Amino acid sequence: MQKRGKRRFNWQIFAMAMAGVLYLLVFNYIPMFGIAIAFKDLDYSMNIMKDLMEKPWVGMSNFIKFVTDAQFGSVMYNTLVLGILELVITFPIPIMFALLLNELRSQRFRKVVQTTTYFPYFISWVVFAGIVQMFVSSDGGFINDVLMRFHVINQPIPFLSQPGYFYPIIIISSVIKGTGWGSVVYVSAIAGVDQEIYEAAHIDGANRWKTALYVTIPCIMPTVMVMLLLAISGILGSGFDRIYMLQNPLNLVRSEVLDTYVYKVGIADRRYSYTTAVGLFRSVVAVVLLGSSNYIAKKKTGNGIF
Amino acid sequence: MRIKVGKNGGRGEKHLGKNNVWDWVIIALLAMFTLICLYPFWYVVVGSFNSGSDYLRGGVLFWPRVFSMENYRVVMVDSRLWIGFRVTIARTVITTICHLGFTSMVAYAMSRDDLPCRSGIYWYCMLTMFFGGGLIPFYLLLKTLRLLNSFWVYVIPGMFSVYNMIIISNYFRSIAGEIHESAVMDGASEFTIYSRLYLPLSKPVLATVTLWVGVGQWNSFFDAMVYTTDRNLQTLQLFLYKMIKTSEFTSTAEMGGLPSDLVSNISTTNVRYATIVVSTIPILFIYPFLQRFLAKGIMLGSLKG
């Protein structure tokens, strides 16, 4: 009886799952067919649905247009360099932060540090980048104000108008906004380490430095690997909001990234096919990056996300 | 110094004793970083309470030099701020509720082993996490569905997330199967079991997802900018963006209601500060809850979980 009941087609459960399947069909799978737009010439089209049916295929011409575009070099450069800087600087800092928090003796101080450093995460990038913008402004902003007061500089530096300062501003503000919250996952990973290992290390005479290096870090490595893989797959996603907020015509040469470029040529300039091609290029690169880094991680360490 | 042994999983013992040089280095490093995180916000608060004409002289760093409420008076008469608040609160509440209901229902189905074609549906969902059509096809879809320039563009596309579905589903799977079996014996339908038994048993994970979605909705900016043009659908973040970025200032019509000496005295920068402070106050109020719940639930967030 029990067995027969289990084998019967459970239509109630099936209907509940189908609701999700249908939703994804409409909002994720149907747009995937829209990729066809990238292989036709529908730029500036007035009636894109009709044109999509009627216009001829143009093969890879939209991709060739992107690769040969005057902006291709700088857009790819900025996207990649910012992505790599994020990986090298913004990614490891929360791990170090969690390790330092773990070394604190005073739980009360630890709580204060955590509560304060989590806060910027909950503020939108619009507000945070707005604060950054006014903080570095040449018109009485904090940085210039202080530098002038101590006679480090005589003239205010227009940080956001000089392309050379763009990467440092983005990276420093990301570190301030994300470090506290980014450390939470490592803090809980550290809390989950078996206490007996620490006791054994203590008995063996390991000092705190050695304990951190040979016990804590190896124990949180699986978590680090998962986070690293996710970070690598997101390397081309520069974070639209923060870049868009801080970019202006004067720093564009260093601040234009794929995400902002897609928005401008697609929505503002209405170059539908071209933009879809650029977007597709980005997705394919992201999938390849994730797939290959997952493969390497699995081979080398046995940890992956799939 | 108070040391709670239990909280840190028994680590307290190891940490008994006096601080040595390295402890002080660590404390100094962390204290410095904490101040760096805090100061920009303090700088904005101080600026918002300082008189605009005085502020231009510079050097207002730690405390208002000429205290004034004039910036707040200018902010308060800006109708766009209140429209922004209304839209943002509405979208945050409605989308979060819809998201939770819908996503957890699908998660329940996915958590059952007797779901037909379970692994097929699982991979069908997973694929969407790594690949999509991109901006233009999605924009055209919203256009076809007549969602552009409608309030529902904030709600319907945000109703479901595969990631959250998997997190909730994993939690459901950890609930003992006997509960389900005995409910079936009593003749309960699957939907009843889900809504009456599984949902109440899953408060921790639901609280976590609620806050993830809620914070995301509150801070979301891109959708309002791209999918709407209607002034009455402008979210708080979009208003702040325009206010900060394009020096689009309080309209003169609304400024007309203020005394003229006040209007001549204000500066754009300080009004921006005051706007930022006003828009951040709601977050400040719920922050203690956010912090506690989200930190607890973060481990649910790792896909390994």
XYZ file of C-alpha atoms in Angstrom:
611
model
C 0.000 0.000 0.000
C 2.688 2.389 1.098
C 4.823 1.444 -1.864
C 2.076 1.844 -4.416
C 1.250 5.272 -2.997
C 4.840 6.358 -3.454
C 5.074 5.221 -7.010
C 1.881 7.003 -8.086
C 2.379 10.167 -10.115
C 2.221 12.931 -7.494
C 0.391 15.567 -9.508
C 0.115 18.051 -6.608
C 3.853 18.260 -6.209
C 4.297 18.274 -9.965
C 1.944 21.254 -10.351
C 3.850 23.222 -7.715
C 7.152 22.594 -9.484
C 5.601 23.426 -12.860
C 4.728 26.907 -11.602
C 8.465 27.530 -11.234
C 9.260 25.848 -14.537
C 6.747 28.066 -16.322
C 8.079 31.190 -14.670
C 11.622 30.373 -15.784
C 10.348 29.547 -19.259
C 8.880 33.043 -19.601
C 11.546 35.106 -17.840
C 14.705 33.125 -18.633
C 14.243 30.713 -21.530
C 12.212 32.898 -23.876
C 14.812 35.715 -23.607
C 17.453 33.107 -24.447
C 15.787 32.672 -27.842
C 16.127 36.434 -28.142
C 19.822 35.748 -28.700
C 18.742 35.374 -32.341
C 18.702 39.191 -32.373
C 22.504 39.107 -32.205
C 22.641 37.312 -35.561
C 20.398 39.728 -37.437
C 20.683 43.403 -38.155
C 17.982 45.031 -36.053
C 19.842 48.120 -34.850
C 17.542 51.142 -34.485
C 14.596 48.948 -35.499
C 11.191 50.514 -34.855
C 9.261 47.258 -34.733
C 11.741 44.702 -33.539
C 9.339 41.767 -33.200
C 8.271 42.059 -36.830
C 11.828 42.643 -38.058
C 13.089 39.666 -36.069
C 10.814 37.412 -38.127
C 11.422 39.018 -41.506
C 15.030 40.250 -41.669
C 17.747 37.929 -43.008
C 20.490 36.360 -40.900
C 23.774 38.252 -40.921
C 26.019 35.667 -39.288
C 28.766 36.981 -37.029
C 28.817 40.531 -38.375
C 27.676 42.087 -35.079
C 30.471 40.334 -33.213
C 32.986 41.511 -35.797
C 31.639 45.049 -35.405
C 32.255 44.857 -31.652
C 35.759 43.405 -31.914
C 36.781 46.026 -34.470
C 35.072 48.896 -32.640
C 37.336 51.742 -31.541
C 36.136 51.273 -27.954
C 36.612 47.495 -27.836
C 40.187 47.714 -26.562
C 39.539 50.093 -23.688
C 36.227 48.494 -22.644
C 37.773 45.015 -22.472
C 40.898 46.355 -20.777
C 38.935 48.153 -18.081
C 36.606 45.212 -17.488
C 39.444 42.726 -17.197
C 41.812 44.878 -15.152
C 39.064 45.838 -12.709
C 38.025 42.185 -12.476
C 41.574 41.047 -11.806
C 42.175 43.811 -9.249
C 38.979 42.708 -7.486
C 40.246 39.143 -7.426
C 43.716 40.043 -6.178
C 42.798 42.802 -3.699
C 39.105 42.781 -2.808
C 38.791 38.995 -2.588
C 41.518 38.109 -0.025
C 40.922 41.051 2.327
C 37.743 39.630 3.962
C 39.633 36.379 4.630
C 42.410 38.244 6.428
C 39.802 40.317 8.212
C 38.046 37.165 9.482
C 41.387 35.720 10.645
C 42.186 38.909 12.535
C 38.723 38.955 14.127
C 39.320 35.388 15.244
C 42.451 36.473 17.104
C 40.650 39.096 19.171
C 40.417 38.364 22.877
C 37.705 40.892 23.658
C 34.317 39.671 22.435
C 32.829 43.089 23.019
C 35.349 44.823 20.774
C 34.811 42.124 18.195
C 31.067 42.781 18.219
C 31.607 46.528 17.771
C 33.969 45.953 14.839
C 31.561 43.549 13.168
C 28.480 45.696 13.641
C 30.222 48.761 12.244
C 31.957 47.156 9.301
C 28.800 45.319 8.168
C 26.915 48.573 7.881
C 28.166 49.862 4.488
C 26.991 46.634 2.872
C 23.373 47.559 3.547
C 23.699 50.960 1.903
C 22.992 50.993 -1.813
C 25.830 51.670 -4.235
C 23.967 54.771 -5.341
C 24.282 56.283 -1.888
C 27.729 54.892 -1.157
C 29.206 55.996 -4.469
C 27.479 59.347 -3.943
C 29.296 59.713 -0.642
C 32.567 58.680 -2.283
C 32.018 61.235 -5.016
C 31.548 64.064 -2.521
C 34.370 62.750 -0.332
C 36.941 63.036 -3.117
C 35.407 66.096 -4.784
C 37.778 68.927 -5.719
C 35.154 71.360 -4.482
C 35.690 71.122 -0.727
C 35.661 67.311 -0.462
C 37.260 65.695 2.588
C 40.400 64.326 0.921
C 41.328 67.563 -0.799
C 40.394 69.609 2.254
C 42.744 67.608 4.486
C 45.579 67.421 1.951
C 45.473 71.203 1.453
C 45.293 71.889 5.181
C 48.488 69.929 5.706
C 50.031 71.596 2.641
C 50.576 68.298 0.866
C 49.078 69.899 -2.226
C 48.439 73.491 -3.209
C 45.712 72.889 -5.722
C 42.761 70.544 -5.189
C 43.091 67.332 -7.244
C 39.986 66.580 -9.324
C 40.170 62.834 -8.577
C 37.132 61.855 -10.595
C 38.130 63.894 -13.640
C 41.516 62.217 -13.933
C 41.199 58.703 -15.402
C 44.299 57.494 -13.531
C 42.520 57.674 -10.171
C 39.484 55.676 -11.277
C 40.679 52.138 -10.487
C 42.014 53.033 -7.028
C 38.776 54.840 -6.148
C 36.650 51.852 -7.217
C 38.827 49.295 -5.463
C 39.195 51.251 -2.215
C 35.474 51.946 -2.012
C 34.689 48.276 -2.727
C 37.028 47.216 0.050
C 35.375 49.600 2.508
C 31.871 48.583 1.464
C 32.376 44.851 1.177
C 35.061 43.691 3.606
C 32.977 43.476 6.778
C 30.096 41.634 5.239
C 32.342 39.566 2.996
C 34.068 38.208 6.095
C 30.864 36.754 7.580
C 31.067 33.554 5.579
C 34.676 32.998 6.689
C 33.862 33.867 10.302
C 31.237 31.139 10.351
C 33.597 28.744 8.592
C 36.190 29.405 11.305
C 33.562 28.904 14.015
C 32.815 25.524 12.486
C 36.390 24.225 12.811
C 36.643 21.272 15.159
C 37.902 22.426 18.578
C 39.896 19.253 19.114
C 42.258 20.232 16.315
C 43.031 23.480 18.133
C 43.572 21.653 21.382
C 45.908 19.196 19.703
C 47.847 22.047 18.094
C 48.062 23.766 21.478
C 49.406 20.634 23.149
C 51.961 20.261 20.363
C 53.190 23.730 21.271
C 51.977 25.628 18.203
C 51.857 29.364 18.769
C 49.007 31.537 17.492
C 50.709 32.324 14.195
C 51.360 28.655 13.497
C 47.824 27.712 14.569
C 46.334 30.216 12.145
C 48.635 29.113 9.348
C 48.414 25.336 9.784
C 44.992 24.839 11.370
C 42.571 27.661 10.615
C 43.548 28.406 7.018
C 43.572 24.765 5.814
C 40.247 24.176 7.575
C 38.486 27.065 5.819
C 40.052 26.256 2.424
C 36.923 24.545 1.016
C 34.874 27.683 1.737
C 37.596 29.857 0.230
C 37.617 27.731 -2.923
C 33.856 27.977 -3.419
C 33.962 31.745 -2.923
C 36.930 32.020 -5.275
C 35.136 30.120 -8.024
C 32.090 32.347 -7.668
C 34.369 35.403 -7.769
C 36.086 34.167 -10.931
C 32.784 33.568 -12.681
C 31.810 37.131 -11.827
C 35.034 38.658 -13.124
C 33.364 40.311 -16.118
C 30.509 41.700 -14.028
C 32.070 44.907 -12.833
C 29.033 45.935 -10.831
C 26.980 48.339 -12.912
C 25.785 50.630 -10.136
C 29.111 51.670 -8.651
C 30.831 52.198 -12.021
C 27.903 54.072 -13.496
C 27.646 56.316 -10.440
C 31.306 57.288 -10.445
C 31.897 57.585 -14.159
C 31.793 60.870 -16.044
C 32.841 61.977 -19.530
C 36.311 62.917 -18.267
C 37.243 59.520 -16.806
C 35.426 57.434 -19.418
C 38.654 56.111 -20.917
C 39.260 54.168 -17.675
C 35.699 53.772 -16.422
C 33.821 52.309 -19.380
C 33.245 48.585 -18.745
C 31.134 45.965 -20.533
C 28.098 46.489 -18.294
C 27.942 50.252 -18.724
C 28.765 49.957 -22.426
C 25.904 47.502 -23.004
C 23.494 49.824 -21.247
C 24.557 52.847 -23.276
C 24.612 51.327 -26.755
C 21.557 49.180 -26.069
C 19.064 51.325 -24.220
C 20.263 54.830 -24.969
C 21.465 54.330 -28.587
C 18.946 51.559 -29.427
C 21.537 49.380 -31.208
C 19.655 46.212 -30.323
C 21.542 43.596 -32.346
C 24.962 44.986 -31.594
C 24.210 45.090 -27.852
C 22.801 41.567 -27.792
C 25.981 40.373 -29.482
C 28.121 42.125 -26.854
C 25.969 40.641 -24.077
C 26.237 37.164 -25.575
C 29.995 37.515 -25.850
C 30.093 38.398 -22.148
C 27.887 35.460 -21.065
C 29.896 32.971 -23.097
C 33.182 34.192 -21.630
C 31.690 34.009 -18.109
C 30.446 30.441 -18.616
C 33.813 29.345 -20.038
C 35.634 30.993 -17.113
C 33.432 29.316 -14.530
C 33.563 25.946 -16.256
C 37.329 25.894 -16.654
C 38.113 27.253 -13.180
C 35.727 24.712 -11.669
C 37.453 21.963 -13.646
C 40.914 23.070 -12.518
C 39.788 23.446 -8.901
C 38.306 19.954 -8.920
C 41.461 18.463 -10.422
C 43.822 20.206 -8.041
C 41.943 20.289 -4.748
C 38.894 18.084 -5.119
C 36.621 21.008 -4.332
C 34.291 22.540 -6.880
C 30.800 23.927 -7.022
C 29.335 21.272 -9.263
C 37.701 42.056 30.119
C 34.633 39.890 29.638
C 35.085 36.659 27.807
C 32.138 34.635 26.697
C 33.371 31.132 26.316
C 30.267 29.582 24.824
C 29.738 32.075 22.030
C 32.959 31.378 20.275
C 32.655 27.638 20.486
C 34.915 27.329 23.499
C 37.688 29.437 22.043
C 37.647 31.719 25.058
C 39.944 29.515 27.078
C 42.769 29.792 24.637
C 42.452 33.536 24.716
C 42.710 34.021 28.427
C 45.614 36.131 29.529
C 47.006 39.570 28.882
C 47.251 41.257 25.514
C 50.743 41.175 24.063
C 52.220 43.364 21.328
C 50.611 41.370 18.529
C 47.208 41.677 20.142
C 47.594 45.411 20.171
C 48.685 45.443 16.528
C 45.580 43.469 15.580
C 43.352 45.703 17.691
C 44.886 48.799 16.097
C 44.434 47.430 12.573
C 40.810 46.507 13.135
C 40.039 49.742 14.951
C 41.519 51.712 12.068
C 39.478 49.846 9.490
C 36.332 50.292 11.563
C 36.901 54.042 11.695
C 37.483 54.150 7.951
C 34.140 52.399 7.446
C 32.338 54.714 9.824
C 33.840 58.097 9.072
C 32.392 58.779 5.598
C 28.904 58.389 7.050
C 29.712 60.656 9.967
C 31.132 63.203 7.527
C 27.819 63.222 5.662
C 25.778 63.569 8.860
C 27.940 66.485 10.033
C 27.660 68.176 6.640
C 23.906 67.775 6.616
C 23.586 69.755 9.850
C 25.936 72.543 8.803
C 24.790 75.794 7.227
C 25.419 75.751 3.480
C 27.056 79.129 3.060
C 29.445 78.460 5.934
C 30.309 74.969 4.687
C 31.890 76.361 1.536
C 34.784 77.693 3.628
C 35.806 74.073 4.189
C 37.150 72.347 7.269
C 33.898 70.982 8.683
C 35.231 67.538 9.541
C 34.054 66.289 12.905
C 31.248 68.495 14.172
C 28.913 71.084 12.552
C 30.501 74.555 12.784
C 27.362 76.572 12.154
C 24.507 74.316 13.136
C 21.459 74.552 10.914
C 18.358 72.604 9.961
C 17.915 74.500 6.689
C 19.133 71.559 4.536
C 16.487 69.306 6.015
C 13.800 71.926 5.456
C 14.714 71.997 1.764
C 14.744 68.193 1.533
C 11.397 67.801 3.253
C 9.496 69.891 0.712
C 10.797 67.837 -2.202
C 7.837 65.774 -3.369
C 10.101 63.422 -5.345
C 11.635 62.202 -2.100
C 8.239 61.199 -0.768
C 7.198 59.585 -4.056
C 10.500 57.705 -3.947
C 9.896 56.524 -0.406
C 6.372 55.389 -1.251
C 7.399 53.441 -4.364
C 10.427 51.899 -2.679
C 8.524 50.800 0.419
C 5.698 49.384 -1.721
C 8.029 47.459 -4.025
C 10.124 46.153 -1.153
C 7.151 44.859 0.827
C 5.137 43.460 -2.093
C 8.041 41.858 -3.937
C 9.474 40.313 -0.802
C 6.141 38.724 0.120
C 5.521 37.445 -3.435
C 9.085 36.186 -3.730
C 8.882 34.295 -0.477
C 5.529 32.696 -1.230
C 6.342 31.665 -4.770
C 9.968 30.632 -4.319
C 9.284 28.591 -1.195
C 6.404 26.790 -2.889
C 8.626 25.695 -5.774
C 11.341 24.889 -3.235
C 8.927 22.581 -1.433
C 8.187 20.678 -4.634
C 11.902 20.443 -5.408
C 12.659 19.122 -1.933
C 10.393 16.080 -2.423
C 11.966 12.891 -3.714
C 8.660 11.827 -5.287
C 8.624 14.846 -7.621
C 8.425 13.462 -11.161
C 11.512 14.308 -13.320
C 13.176 15.905 -10.329
C 16.731 15.945 -11.657
C 15.562 17.194 -15.060
C 13.783 20.133 -13.427
C 16.810 20.738 -11.223
C 19.161 21.166 -14.180
C 16.560 23.176 -16.055
C 16.650 25.624 -13.109
C 20.426 25.545 -12.641
C 21.124 26.461 -16.260
C 19.375 29.815 -15.837
C 21.823 30.752 -13.083
C 24.751 30.699 -15.473
C 23.329 31.715 -18.795
C 20.795 34.283 -19.950
C 19.631 36.210 -22.951
C 21.015 39.530 -21.842
C 19.628 43.027 -21.512
C 17.906 43.576 -24.859
C 15.892 40.331 -25.104
C 14.783 40.830 -21.500
C 13.805 44.420 -22.202
C 11.773 43.300 -25.226
C 10.098 40.611 -23.148
C 9.016 43.170 -20.564
C 7.776 45.372 -23.392
C 5.741 42.514 -24.876
C 4.264 41.712 -21.462
C 3.360 45.411 -21.092
C 5.403 45.626 -17.902
C 7.460 48.656 -18.930
C 6.416 51.745 -17.051
C 4.244 49.766 -14.702
C 4.685 49.198 -10.997
C 4.645 45.424 -11.604
C 7.996 45.596 -13.366
C 9.444 45.834 -9.860
C 7.496 42.822 -8.620
C 7.023 40.127 -11.255
C 10.624 39.805 -12.512
C 11.764 39.693 -8.879
C 9.363 36.993 -7.718
C 11.625 34.021 -8.132
C 15.262 33.188 -7.693
C 16.801 29.788 -8.372
C 19.534 30.441 -5.835
C 17.076 31.157 -3.006
C 14.914 28.258 -4.151
C 17.838 25.856 -3.698
C 18.691 27.315 -0.287
C 15.110 26.950 0.970
C 14.806 23.529 -0.639
C 17.931 22.303 1.171
C 16.417 23.467 4.427
C 13.125 21.678 3.708
C 15.055 18.488 3.029
C 16.543 18.656 6.510
C 13.043 18.445 8.044
C 12.258 14.901 9.179
C 10.314 12.897 6.609
C 8.056 11.392 9.316
C 6.265 14.725 9.605
C 5.307 14.512 5.960
C 4.283 10.853 6.189
C 2.030 11.322 9.199
C 0.378 14.348 7.585
C -0.319 12.288 4.450
C -1.869 9.585 6.685
C -4.154 12.254 8.097
C -5.239 13.082 4.562
C -3.538 16.485 4.208
C -2.883 17.726 0.672
C 0.640 18.629 -0.415
C -0.162 22.319 -0.402
C -1.500 22.101 3.154
C 1.604 20.238 4.283
C 3.765 22.898 2.681
C 1.923 25.909 4.040
C 0.861 24.618 7.461
C 3.799 22.412 8.408
C 6.932 23.174 6.401
C 6.689 26.956 6.311
C 6.324 27.398 10.093
C 9.182 24.949 10.644
C 11.527 26.901 8.393
C 11.500 30.336 9.993
C 15.303 30.757 10.129
C 15.843 30.223 6.414
C 12.753 32.225 5.502
C 13.928 35.143 7.637
C 17.290 35.067 5.915
C 15.833 35.018 2.416
C 13.343 37.742 3.358
C 16.155 40.018 4.354
C 18.283 39.220 1.287
C 15.384 40.000 -1.014
C 14.297 43.002 1.039
C 17.724 44.639 1.073
C 18.138 43.923 -2.637
C 14.788 45.470 -3.434
C 15.370 48.521 -1.296
C 18.740 49.211 -2.917
C 17.840 48.287 -6.474
C 18.464 51.047 -8.970
C 19.000 49.642 -12.452
C 15.431 48.437 -13.064
C 13.881 51.771 -12.158
C 16.289 53.580 -14.457
C 15.915 51.271 -17.458
C 12.330 50.034 -17.317
C 10.425 53.109 -16.163
C 10.186 56.728 -17.197
C 7.110 57.669 -15.210
C 7.893 60.225 -12.524
C 5.411 58.554 -10.180
C 7.261 55.238 -10.414
C 10.625 56.717 -9.523
C 12.208 54.772 -6.679
C 14.175 56.292 -3.846
C 17.482 55.118 -5.325
C 16.694 56.601 -8.728
C 15.782 59.885 -7.104
C 19.042 59.843 -5.134
C 20.950 59.061 -8.309
C 19.468 62.059 -10.097
C 19.941 64.246 -7.066
C 23.632 63.350 -6.624
C 24.671 62.859 -10.187
C 22.872 65.397 -12.295
C 22.614 68.212 -9.738
C 18.922 68.115 -10.473
C 17.758 70.192 -7.581
C 14.507 70.735 -5.756
C 12.162 72.365 -8.228
C 11.787 76.107 -7.911
C 8.043 75.760 -7.522
C 8.539 73.760 -4.357
C 11.285 76.064 -3.128
C 8.777 78.902 -3.446
C 7.174 77.731 -0.226
C 10.381 78.387 1.731
C 11.573 81.729 3.128
C 13.795 83.546 0.613
C 16.740 84.068 3.013
C 16.856 80.299 3.520
C 16.863 79.649 -0.222
C 19.761 82.033 -0.817
C 21.762 80.422 1.975
C 21.698 76.753 1.002
C 24.301 74.855 -0.992
C 23.700 71.827 -3.202
C 26.268 69.723 -1.381
C 24.650 70.078 2.010
C 21.170 69.390 0.708
C 22.555 66.212 -0.870
C 23.990 65.219 2.499
C 20.648 65.780 4.174
C 18.866 63.750 1.485
C 21.285 60.864 1.959
C 20.723 60.957 5.716
C 16.928 60.984 5.371
C 17.016 58.104 2.899
C 19.268 56.043 5.154
C 17.268 56.458 8.373
C 14.912 53.504 7.655
C 17.908 51.189 7.175
C 19.392 52.445 10.431
C 16.201 51.504 12.250
C 16.031 47.936 11.036
C 19.803 47.475 11.001
C 20.039 45.677 14.354
C 17.583 43.024 13.099
C 19.187 42.792 9.675
C 22.584 42.273 11.136
C 21.591 39.574 13.557
C 19.477 37.543 11.147
C 21.669 37.840 8.115
C 24.844 36.935 9.929
C 23.121 33.854 11.311
C 21.802 32.781 7.981
C 24.852 33.359 5.852
C 26.048 29.794 6.132
C 22.866 28.724 4.420
C 24.185 30.802 1.588
C 27.058 28.606 0.617
C 25.978 26.228 -2.113
C 27.757 23.459 -0.290
C 25.326 24.001 2.599
